[in-house]
Amino acid sequence: MSRGPRLVVLGRQGAGKGTQAAMLAEHYGVSHLSTGDLFRAAARAGTPFGLEAQRYMDDGNLVPDDIVVGVVEERLLGDGDIERGFVLDGFPRTEPQARELERVLEAHPLDGVIELLVPTEVVLERMEGRRVCEQCGATYHVHSPPRENWTCDVCGGRVVQRDDDTEEAITRRLELYERETRPLTDFYRGRGLLVEVDGVGDPHDVFERVVKAVDRLDDWSQDSW
Ligand code: AMP
């Protein structure tokens, strides 16, 4: 059986990572693993781990590397995603996380890293208007709300503003991205994995560009598992 791609989607907050990663996972029939969604779900469930993660998230800080790596490793190894393929969204976010990911993947390296490029004005406008389903993480915008009264089209959950989408936390996260995550583009460029894609425009148009980029990557579709 042929496998799906092993991908990372990079981009600043509001670049459309979550939307594109979900569409990619569906298109290629692989898992979508969003560390932000995992932390938010754990926080909602009130687990000790979730409550600890929430402290960092609410302030717009990064959750410490060892906690994040532990969660991702458990998911990737537990569900057979390494062999089948996956789309990572929001991970890695620091160079130590990227090195740990290489260790976890071992003989099954990434096929590509898609970086969504979006200018700052667009990112700010998207984040301030962003609304998310508190149950399944589907994203909406004040200008493209769900069909019925802020109830999620996908799962019927409540669609709300994220606690960390305040102006102060947004500014802090964008600064952190430049400092901690931007160096990853050079890290992956050096490994020949980075593909830059223009992330401005209708999500479906962006998706067409992203799929073209993934299909042009080295022959992952010839592998079997
Ligand atoms: P996101 O939904 O990707 O914007 O993530 C929301 C929040 O979760 C971030 O602001 C961080 O506090 C935390 N988080 C998600 N992924 C990571 C990661 N890879 N490393 C550290 N913190 C993370």
PDB file of C-alpha atoms and ligand atoms in Angstrom:
ATOM      1  CA  MET A   1       0.000   0.000   0.000  1.00  0.00           C
ATOM      2  CA  SER A   2       1.427   3.382  -0.917  1.00  0.00           C
ATOM      3  CA  ARG A   3       1.846   5.879   1.871  1.00  0.00           C
ATOM      4  CA  GLY A   4       1.025   9.574   2.294  1.00  0.00           C
ATOM      5  CA  PRO A   5       3.568  12.371   2.725  1.00  0.00           C
ATOM      6  CA  ARG A   6       5.332  13.247   5.987  1.00  0.00           C
ATOM      7  CA  LEU A   7       4.950  17.013   6.200  1.00  0.00           C
ATOM      8  CA  VAL A   8       5.471  20.002   8.465  1.00  0.00           C
ATOM      9  CA  VAL A   9       3.494  23.194   7.830  1.00  0.00           C
ATOM     10  CA  LEU A  10       5.277  26.345   9.012  1.00  0.00           C
ATOM     11  CA  GLY A  11       3.984  29.896   9.068  1.00  0.00           C
ATOM     12  CA  ARG A  12       3.290  32.741  11.448  1.00  0.00           C
ATOM     13  CA  GLN A  13       0.159  32.717  13.547  1.00  0.00           C
ATOM     14  CA  GLY A  14      -2.688  33.625  11.217  1.00  0.00           C
ATOM     15  CA  ALA A  15      -0.843  32.411   8.103  1.00  0.00           C
ATOM     16  CA  GLY A  16      -3.476  29.707   7.622  1.00  0.00           C
ATOM     17  CA  LYS A  17      -1.463  26.741   8.938  1.00  0.00           C
ATOM     18  CA  GLY A  18      -4.399  25.084  10.679  1.00  0.00           C
ATOM     19  CA  THR A  19      -6.718  25.403   7.685  1.00  0.00           C
ATOM     20  CA  GLN A  20      -4.149  24.196   5.147  1.00  0.00           C
ATOM     21  CA  ALA A  21      -2.879  21.384   7.382  1.00  0.00           C
ATOM     22  CA  ALA A  22      -6.419  20.048   7.880  1.00  0.00           C
ATOM     23  CA  MET A  23      -7.113  20.173   4.125  1.00  0.00           C
ATOM     24  CA  LEU A  24      -3.784  18.480   3.342  1.00  0.00           C
ATOM     25  CA  ALA A  25      -4.419  15.679   5.823  1.00  0.00           C
ATOM     26  CA  GLU A  26      -7.818  15.009   4.302  1.00  0.00           C
ATOM     27  CA  HIS A  27      -6.499  15.171   0.738  1.00  0.00           C
ATOM     28  CA  TYR A  28      -3.720  12.655   1.355  1.00  0.00           C
ATOM     29  CA  GLY A  29      -5.606  10.517   3.886  1.00  0.00           C
ATOM     30  CA  VAL A  30      -3.102  11.055   6.714  1.00  0.00           C
ATOM     31  CA  SER A  31      -3.340  12.344  10.300  1.00  0.00           C
ATOM     32  CA  HIS A  32      -3.372  16.042  11.120  1.00  0.00           C
ATOM     33  CA  LEU A  33      -1.450  16.649  14.318  1.00  0.00           C
ATOM     34  CA  SER A  34      -1.829  20.168  15.754  1.00  0.00           C
ATOM     35  CA  THR A  35      -0.017  20.719  19.036  1.00  0.00           C
ATOM     36  CA  GLY A  36      -2.117  23.840  19.741  1.00  0.00           C
ATOM     37  CA  ASP A  37      -5.351  21.803  19.331  1.00  0.00           C
ATOM     38  CA  LEU A  38      -3.963  19.034  21.552  1.00  0.00           C
ATOM     39  CA  PHE A  39      -3.080  21.515  24.303  1.00  0.00           C
ATOM     40  CA  ARG A  40      -6.428  23.301  24.069  1.00  0.00           C
ATOM     41  CA  ALA A  41      -8.297  19.966  24.272  1.00  0.00           C
ATOM     42  CA  ALA A  42      -6.246  18.926  27.332  1.00  0.00           C
ATOM     43  CA  ALA A  43      -6.880  22.316  28.978  1.00  0.00           C
ATOM     44  CA  ARG A  44     -10.635  22.008  28.337  1.00  0.00           C
ATOM     45  CA  ALA A  45     -10.621  18.524  29.811  1.00  0.00           C
ATOM     46  CA  GLY A  46      -8.917  20.016  32.880  1.00  0.00           C
ATOM     47  CA  THR A  47      -6.081  17.460  33.055  1.00  0.00           C
ATOM     48  CA  PRO A  48      -3.068  18.591  35.137  1.00  0.00           C
ATOM     49  CA  PHE A  49      -0.989  18.592  31.970  1.00  0.00           C
ATOM     50  CA  GLY A  50      -3.606  20.640  30.122  1.00  0.00           C
ATOM     51  CA  LEU A  51      -3.867  23.194  32.893  1.00  0.00           C
ATOM     52  CA  GLU A  52      -0.103  23.597  32.955  1.00  0.00           C
ATOM     53  CA  ALA A  53       0.002  24.078  29.184  1.00  0.00           C
ATOM     54  CA  GLN A  54      -2.792  26.642  29.443  1.00  0.00           C
ATOM     55  CA  ARG A  55      -0.694  28.880  31.691  1.00  0.00           C
ATOM     56  CA  TYR A  56       1.858  29.253  28.909  1.00  0.00           C
ATOM     57  CA  MET A  57      -0.714  29.584  26.147  1.00  0.00           C
ATOM     58  CA  ASP A  58      -2.768  32.307  27.829  1.00  0.00           C
ATOM     59  CA  ASP A  59       0.315  34.500  28.126  1.00  0.00           C
ATOM     60  CA  GLY A  60       1.291  33.837  24.524  1.00  0.00           C
ATOM     61  CA  ASN A  61       4.401  31.916  25.648  1.00  0.00           C
ATOM     62  CA  LEU A  62       5.722  28.651  24.255  1.00  0.00           C
ATOM     63  CA  VAL A  63       5.083  25.465  26.191  1.00  0.00           C
ATOM     64  CA  PRO A  64       8.506  24.032  27.244  1.00  0.00           C
ATOM     65  CA  ASP A  65      10.196  21.809  24.654  1.00  0.00           C
ATOM     66  CA  ASP A  66      10.274  18.625  26.762  1.00  0.00           C
ATOM     67  CA  ILE A  67       6.505  18.690  27.318  1.00  0.00           C
ATOM     68  CA  VAL A  68       5.732  19.330  23.637  1.00  0.00           C
ATOM     69  CA  VAL A  69       8.178  16.717  22.361  1.00  0.00           C
ATOM     70  CA  GLY A  70       6.753  14.114  24.768  1.00  0.00           C
ATOM     71  CA  VAL A  71       3.227  14.696  23.483  1.00  0.00           C
ATOM     72  CA  VAL A  72       4.202  14.578  19.804  1.00  0.00           C
ATOM     73  CA  GLU A  73       6.383  11.511  20.217  1.00  0.00           C
ATOM     74  CA  GLU A  74       3.628   9.623  21.980  1.00  0.00           C
ATOM     75  CA  ARG A  75       1.111  10.454  19.234  1.00  0.00           C
ATOM     76  CA  LEU A  76       3.415   9.728  16.287  1.00  0.00           C
ATOM     77  CA  LEU A  77       4.753   6.463  17.663  1.00  0.00           C
ATOM     78  CA  GLY A  78       1.432   5.296  19.090  1.00  0.00           C
ATOM     79  CA  ASP A  79      -0.734   5.622  16.005  1.00  0.00           C
ATOM     80  CA  GLY A  80       1.546   4.309  13.230  1.00  0.00           C
ATOM     81  CA  ASP A  81       1.542   7.745  11.603  1.00  0.00           C
ATOM     82  CA  ILE A  82       5.274   7.654  10.967  1.00  0.00           C
ATOM     83  CA  GLU A  83       4.785   4.882   8.408  1.00  0.00           C
ATOM     84  CA  ARG A  84       1.492   6.106   6.947  1.00  0.00           C
ATOM     85  CA  GLY A  85       2.407   9.794   6.721  1.00  0.00           C
ATOM     86  CA  PHE A  86       1.199  12.870   8.664  1.00  0.00           C
ATOM     87  CA  VAL A  87       0.850  16.638   8.644  1.00  0.00           C
ATOM     88  CA  LEU A  88       2.369  18.432  11.632  1.00  0.00           C
ATOM     89  CA  ASP A  89       0.848  21.836  12.404  1.00  0.00           C
ATOM     90  CA  GLY A  90       2.452  24.096  15.012  1.00  0.00           C
ATOM     91  CA  PHE A  91       5.328  21.684  15.640  1.00  0.00           C
ATOM     92  CA  PRO A  92       8.288  22.029  15.567  1.00  0.00           C
ATOM     93  CA  ARG A  93       8.462  25.633  16.720  1.00  0.00           C
ATOM     94  CA  THR A  94      12.063  25.755  17.964  1.00  0.00           C
ATOM     95  CA  GLU A  95      15.316  24.291  16.699  1.00  0.00           C
ATOM     96  CA  PRO A  96      15.633  21.847  19.630  1.00  0.00           C
ATOM     97  CA  GLN A  97      12.130  20.571  18.764  1.00  0.00           C
ATOM     98  CA  ALA A  98      13.189  20.129  15.115  1.00  0.00           C
ATOM     99  CA  ARG A  99      16.225  18.087  16.201  1.00  0.00           C
ATOM    100  CA  GLU A 100      14.071  15.966  18.502  1.00  0.00           C
ATOM    101  CA  LEU A 101      11.667  15.351  15.619  1.00  0.00           C
ATOM    102  CA  GLU A 102      14.544  14.008  13.528  1.00  0.00           C
ATOM    103  CA  ARG A 103      15.401  11.640  16.380  1.00  0.00           C
ATOM    104  CA  VAL A 104      11.788  10.426  16.675  1.00  0.00           C
ATOM    105  CA  LEU A 105      11.396   9.911  12.916  1.00  0.00           C
ATOM    106  CA  GLU A 106      14.769   8.137  12.602  1.00  0.00           C
ATOM    107  CA  ALA A 107      14.669   6.109   9.387  1.00  0.00           C
ATOM    108  CA  HIS A 108      11.475   7.805   8.131  1.00  0.00           C
ATOM    109  CA  PRO A 109      12.528  11.400   7.514  1.00  0.00           C
ATOM    110  CA  LEU A 110      10.223  14.258   6.523  1.00  0.00           C
ATOM    111  CA  ASP A 111       9.342  14.617   2.840  1.00  0.00           C
ATOM    112  CA  GLY A 112       8.913  18.372   2.972  1.00  0.00           C
ATOM    113  CA  VAL A 113       8.308  21.507   5.014  1.00  0.00           C
ATOM    114  CA  ILE A 114       5.742  23.936   3.601  1.00  0.00           C
ATOM    115  CA  GLU A 115       6.173  27.545   4.711  1.00  0.00           C
ATOM    116  CA  LEU A 116       3.096  29.727   4.166  1.00  0.00           C
ATOM    117  CA  LEU A 117       4.161  33.306   3.418  1.00  0.00           C
ATOM    118  CA  VAL A 118       1.736  36.037   4.484  1.00  0.00           C
ATOM    119  CA  PRO A 119       2.503  39.740   5.159  1.00  0.00           C
ATOM    120  CA  THR A 120       2.079  41.135   8.683  1.00  0.00           C
ATOM    121  CA  GLU A 121      -1.018  43.301   7.933  1.00  0.00           C
ATOM    122  CA  VAL A 122      -2.885  40.263   6.614  1.00  0.00           C
ATOM    123  CA  VAL A 123      -1.830  38.089   9.551  1.00  0.00           C
ATOM    124  CA  LEU A 124      -3.053  40.695  12.072  1.00  0.00           C
ATOM    125  CA  GLU A 125      -6.392  41.147  10.341  1.00  0.00           C
ATOM    126  CA  ARG A 126      -6.929  37.374  10.217  1.00  0.00           C
ATOM    127  CA  MET A 127      -6.051  36.828  13.876  1.00  0.00           C
ATOM    128  CA  GLU A 128      -8.146  39.650  15.267  1.00  0.00           C
ATOM    129  CA  GLY A 129     -11.206  38.370  13.398  1.00  0.00           C
ATOM    130  CA  ARG A 130     -10.477  34.681  13.964  1.00  0.00           C
ATOM    131  CA  ARG A 131     -13.075  32.517  15.702  1.00  0.00           C
ATOM    132  CA  VAL A 132     -12.616  28.798  16.448  1.00  0.00           C
ATOM    133  CA  CYS A 133     -14.810  25.868  17.372  1.00  0.00           C
ATOM    134  CA  GLU A 134     -14.048  24.961  20.974  1.00  0.00           C
ATOM    135  CA  GLN A 135     -14.766  21.304  20.268  1.00  0.00           C
ATOM    136  CA  CYS A 136     -13.082  20.404  16.969  1.00  0.00           C
ATOM    137  CA  GLY A 137     -10.813  23.407  16.314  1.00  0.00           C
ATOM    138  CA  ALA A 138     -12.393  24.344  12.944  1.00  0.00           C
ATOM    139  CA  THR A 139     -11.597  27.992  12.200  1.00  0.00           C
ATOM    140  CA  TYR A 140     -13.878  30.782  11.020  1.00  0.00           C
ATOM    141  CA  HIS A 141     -13.630  34.559  10.713  1.00  0.00           C
ATOM    142  CA  VAL A 142     -16.040  37.368  11.615  1.00  0.00           C
ATOM    143  CA  HIS A 143     -16.367  37.904   7.849  1.00  0.00           C
ATOM    144  CA  SER A 144     -16.966  34.173   7.132  1.00  0.00           C
ATOM    145  CA  PRO A 145     -18.882  32.833  10.136  1.00  0.00           C
ATOM    146  CA  PRO A 146     -20.504  29.390  10.421  1.00  0.00           C
ATOM    147  CA  ARG A 147     -23.944  29.048   8.790  1.00  0.00           C
ATOM    148  CA  GLU A 148     -25.933  29.152  12.029  1.00  0.00           C
ATOM    149  CA  ASN A 149     -25.501  31.459  14.965  1.00  0.00           C
ATOM    150  CA  TRP A 150     -21.839  30.721  15.818  1.00  0.00           C
ATOM    151  CA  THR A 151     -22.427  26.977  15.898  1.00  0.00           C
ATOM    152  CA  CYS A 152     -19.739  24.939  14.144  1.00  0.00           C
ATOM    153  CA  ASP A 153     -20.710  23.667  10.664  1.00  0.00           C
ATOM    154  CA  VAL A 154     -18.577  20.570  11.198  1.00  0.00           C
ATOM    155  CA  CYS A 155     -19.484  19.325  14.678  1.00  0.00           C
ATOM    156  CA  GLY A 156     -22.108  21.676  16.157  1.00  0.00           C
ATOM    157  CA  GLY A 157     -19.699  22.982  18.853  1.00  0.00           C
ATOM    158  CA  ARG A 158     -19.641  26.590  20.070  1.00  0.00           C
ATOM    159  CA  VAL A 159     -17.552  28.941  17.903  1.00  0.00           C
ATOM    160  CA  VAL A 160     -15.681  31.474  20.048  1.00  0.00           C
ATOM    161  CA  GLN A 161     -12.630  33.749  20.115  1.00  0.00           C
ATOM    162  CA  ARG A 162      -9.498  32.012  21.392  1.00  0.00           C
ATOM    163  CA  ASP A 163      -8.331  33.158  24.840  1.00  0.00           C
ATOM    164  CA  ASP A 164      -4.900  33.933  23.376  1.00  0.00           C
ATOM    165  CA  ASP A 165      -6.207  36.001  20.453  1.00  0.00           C
ATOM    166  CA  THR A 166      -5.985  39.232  22.472  1.00  0.00           C
ATOM    167  CA  GLU A 167      -3.922  42.067  21.003  1.00  0.00           C
ATOM    168  CA  GLU A 168      -1.187  41.696  23.624  1.00  0.00           C
ATOM    169  CA  ALA A 169      -0.828  37.922  23.277  1.00  0.00           C
ATOM    170  CA  ILE A 170      -0.907  38.180  19.473  1.00  0.00           C
ATOM    171  CA  THR A 171       1.966  40.683  19.468  1.00  0.00           C
ATOM    172  CA  ARG A 172       3.951  38.482  21.838  1.00  0.00           C
ATOM    173  CA  ARG A 173       3.393  35.351  19.726  1.00  0.00           C
ATOM    174  CA  LEU A 174       4.475  37.130  16.547  1.00  0.00           C
ATOM    175  CA  GLU A 175       7.689  38.282  18.272  1.00  0.00           C
ATOM    176  CA  LEU A 176       8.308  34.775  19.564  1.00  0.00           C
ATOM    177  CA  TYR A 177       7.817  33.392  16.070  1.00  0.00           C
ATOM    178  CA  GLU A 178      10.531  35.661  14.698  1.00  0.00           C
ATOM    179  CA  ARG A 179      12.931  34.751  17.465  1.00  0.00           C
ATOM    180  CA  GLU A 180      12.313  31.030  17.995  1.00  0.00           C
ATOM    181  CA  THR A 181      10.650  29.666  14.870  1.00  0.00           C
ATOM    182  CA  ARG A 182      12.063  31.787  12.023  1.00  0.00           C
ATOM    183  CA  PRO A 183      15.494  30.065  12.338  1.00  0.00           C
ATOM    184  CA  LEU A 184      13.769  26.802  11.411  1.00  0.00           C
ATOM    185  CA  THR A 185      13.358  27.999   7.835  1.00  0.00           C
ATOM    186  CA  ASP A 186      17.155  28.040   7.450  1.00  0.00           C
ATOM    187  CA  PHE A 187      17.432  24.736   9.287  1.00  0.00           C
ATOM    188  CA  TYR A 188      15.070  23.042   6.806  1.00  0.00           C
ATOM    189  CA  ARG A 189      16.375  24.942   3.782  1.00  0.00           C
ATOM    190  CA  GLY A 190      19.797  23.532   4.629  1.00  0.00           C
ATOM    191  CA  ARG A 191      18.317  20.033   4.475  1.00  0.00           C
ATOM    192  CA  GLY A 192      16.706  20.709   1.104  1.00  0.00           C
ATOM    193  CA  LEU A 193      13.202  20.325   2.558  1.00  0.00           C
ATOM    194  CA  LEU A 194      11.811  23.872   2.612  1.00  0.00           C
ATOM    195  CA  VAL A 195       9.162  24.908   0.077  1.00  0.00           C
ATOM    196  CA  GLU A 196       7.798  28.461   0.284  1.00  0.00           C
ATOM    197  CA  VAL A 197       4.181  28.954  -0.782  1.00  0.00           C
ATOM    198  CA  ASP A 198       2.284  32.252  -1.134  1.00  0.00           C
ATOM    199  CA  GLY A 199      -0.391  32.084   1.581  1.00  0.00           C
ATOM    200  CA  VAL A 200      -2.402  35.171   0.545  1.00  0.00           C
ATOM    201  CA  GLY A 201      -5.856  34.719  -0.978  1.00  0.00           C
ATOM    202  CA  ASP A 202      -8.823  32.415  -0.782  1.00  0.00           C
ATOM    203  CA  PRO A 203      -7.984  29.262   1.254  1.00  0.00           C
ATOM    204  CA  HIS A 204      -8.912  27.018  -1.702  1.00  0.00           C
ATOM    205  CA  ASP A 205      -6.556  28.898  -4.043  1.00  0.00           C
ATOM    206  CA  VAL A 206      -3.778  28.656  -1.457  1.00  0.00           C
ATOM    207  CA  PHE A 207      -4.526  24.943  -1.106  1.00  0.00           C
ATOM    208  CA  GLU A 208      -4.085  24.380  -4.845  1.00  0.00           C
ATOM    209  CA  ARG A 209      -0.628  25.950  -4.619  1.00  0.00           C
ATOM    210  CA  VAL A 210       0.232  23.849  -1.566  1.00  0.00           C
ATOM    211  CA  VAL A 211      -0.841  20.562  -3.184  1.00  0.00           C
ATOM    212  CA  LYS A 212       1.156  21.360  -6.314  1.00  0.00           C
ATOM    213  CA  ALA A 213       4.195  21.934  -4.109  1.00  0.00           C
ATOM    214  CA  VAL A 214       3.697  18.665  -2.210  1.00  0.00           C
ATOM    215  CA  ASP A 215       3.159  16.657  -5.396  1.00  0.00           C
ATOM    216  CA  ARG A 216       6.411  18.052  -6.763  1.00  0.00           C
ATOM    217  CA  LEU A 217       8.372  16.803  -3.744  1.00  0.00           C
ATOM    218  CA  ASP A 218      10.583  13.776  -4.104  1.00  0.00           C
ATOM    219  CA  ASP A 219       8.932  10.480  -4.806  1.00  0.00           C
ATOM    220  CA  TRP A 220       7.186   9.842  -1.498  1.00  0.00           C
ATOM    221  CA  SER A 221       4.159   8.392  -3.309  1.00  0.00           C
ATOM    222  CA  GLN A 222       6.283   5.518  -4.657  1.00  0.00           C
ATOM    223  CA  ASP A 223       7.075   4.255  -1.145  1.00  0.00           C
ATOM    224  CA  SER A 224       5.041   1.541   0.414  1.00  0.00           C
ATOM    225  CA  TRP A 225       4.630   0.633   4.053  1.00  0.00           C
TER     226      TRP A 225
HETATM  227  P1  AMP B   1      -1.312  27.405  17.965  1.00  0.00           P
HETATM  228  O1  AMP B   1      -2.717  26.913  17.991  1.00  0.00           O
HETATM  229  O2  AMP B   1      -0.437  26.596  17.050  1.00  0.00           O
HETATM  230  O3  AMP B   1      -1.214  28.880  17.706  1.00  0.00           O
HETATM  231  O4  AMP B   1      -0.724  27.171  19.447  1.00  0.00           O
HETATM  232  C1  AMP B   1      -1.299  27.797  20.566  1.00  0.00           C
HETATM  233  C2  AMP B   1      -0.327  27.823  21.734  1.00  0.00           C
HETATM  234  O5  AMP B   1       0.027  26.483  22.102  1.00  0.00           O
HETATM  235  C3  AMP B   1       1.002  28.506  21.439  1.00  0.00           C
HETATM  236  O6  AMP B   1       0.926  29.914  21.586  1.00  0.00           O
HETATM  237  C4  AMP B   1       1.894  27.852  22.502  1.00  0.00           C
HETATM  238  O7  AMP B   1       1.642  28.388  23.779  1.00  0.00           O
HETATM  239  C5  AMP B   1       1.386  26.423  22.507  1.00  0.00           C
HETATM  240  N1  AMP B   1       2.126  25.578  21.525  1.00  0.00           N
HETATM  241  C6  AMP B   1       1.608  24.957  20.432  1.00  0.00           C
HETATM  242  N2  AMP B   1       2.563  24.270  19.769  1.00  0.00           N
HETATM  243  C7  AMP B   1       3.717  24.482  20.444  1.00  0.00           C
HETATM  244  C8  AMP B   1       5.063  24.060  20.260  1.00  0.00           C
HETATM  245  N3  AMP B   1       5.427  23.289  19.222  1.00  0.00           N
HETATM  246  N4  AMP B   1       5.992  24.476  21.163  1.00  0.00           N
HETATM  247  C9  AMP B   1       5.649  25.243  22.207  1.00  0.00           C
HETATM  248  N5  AMP B   1       4.401  25.693  22.445  1.00  0.00           N
HETATM  249  C10 AMP B   1       3.437  25.305  21.581  1.00  0.00           C
END
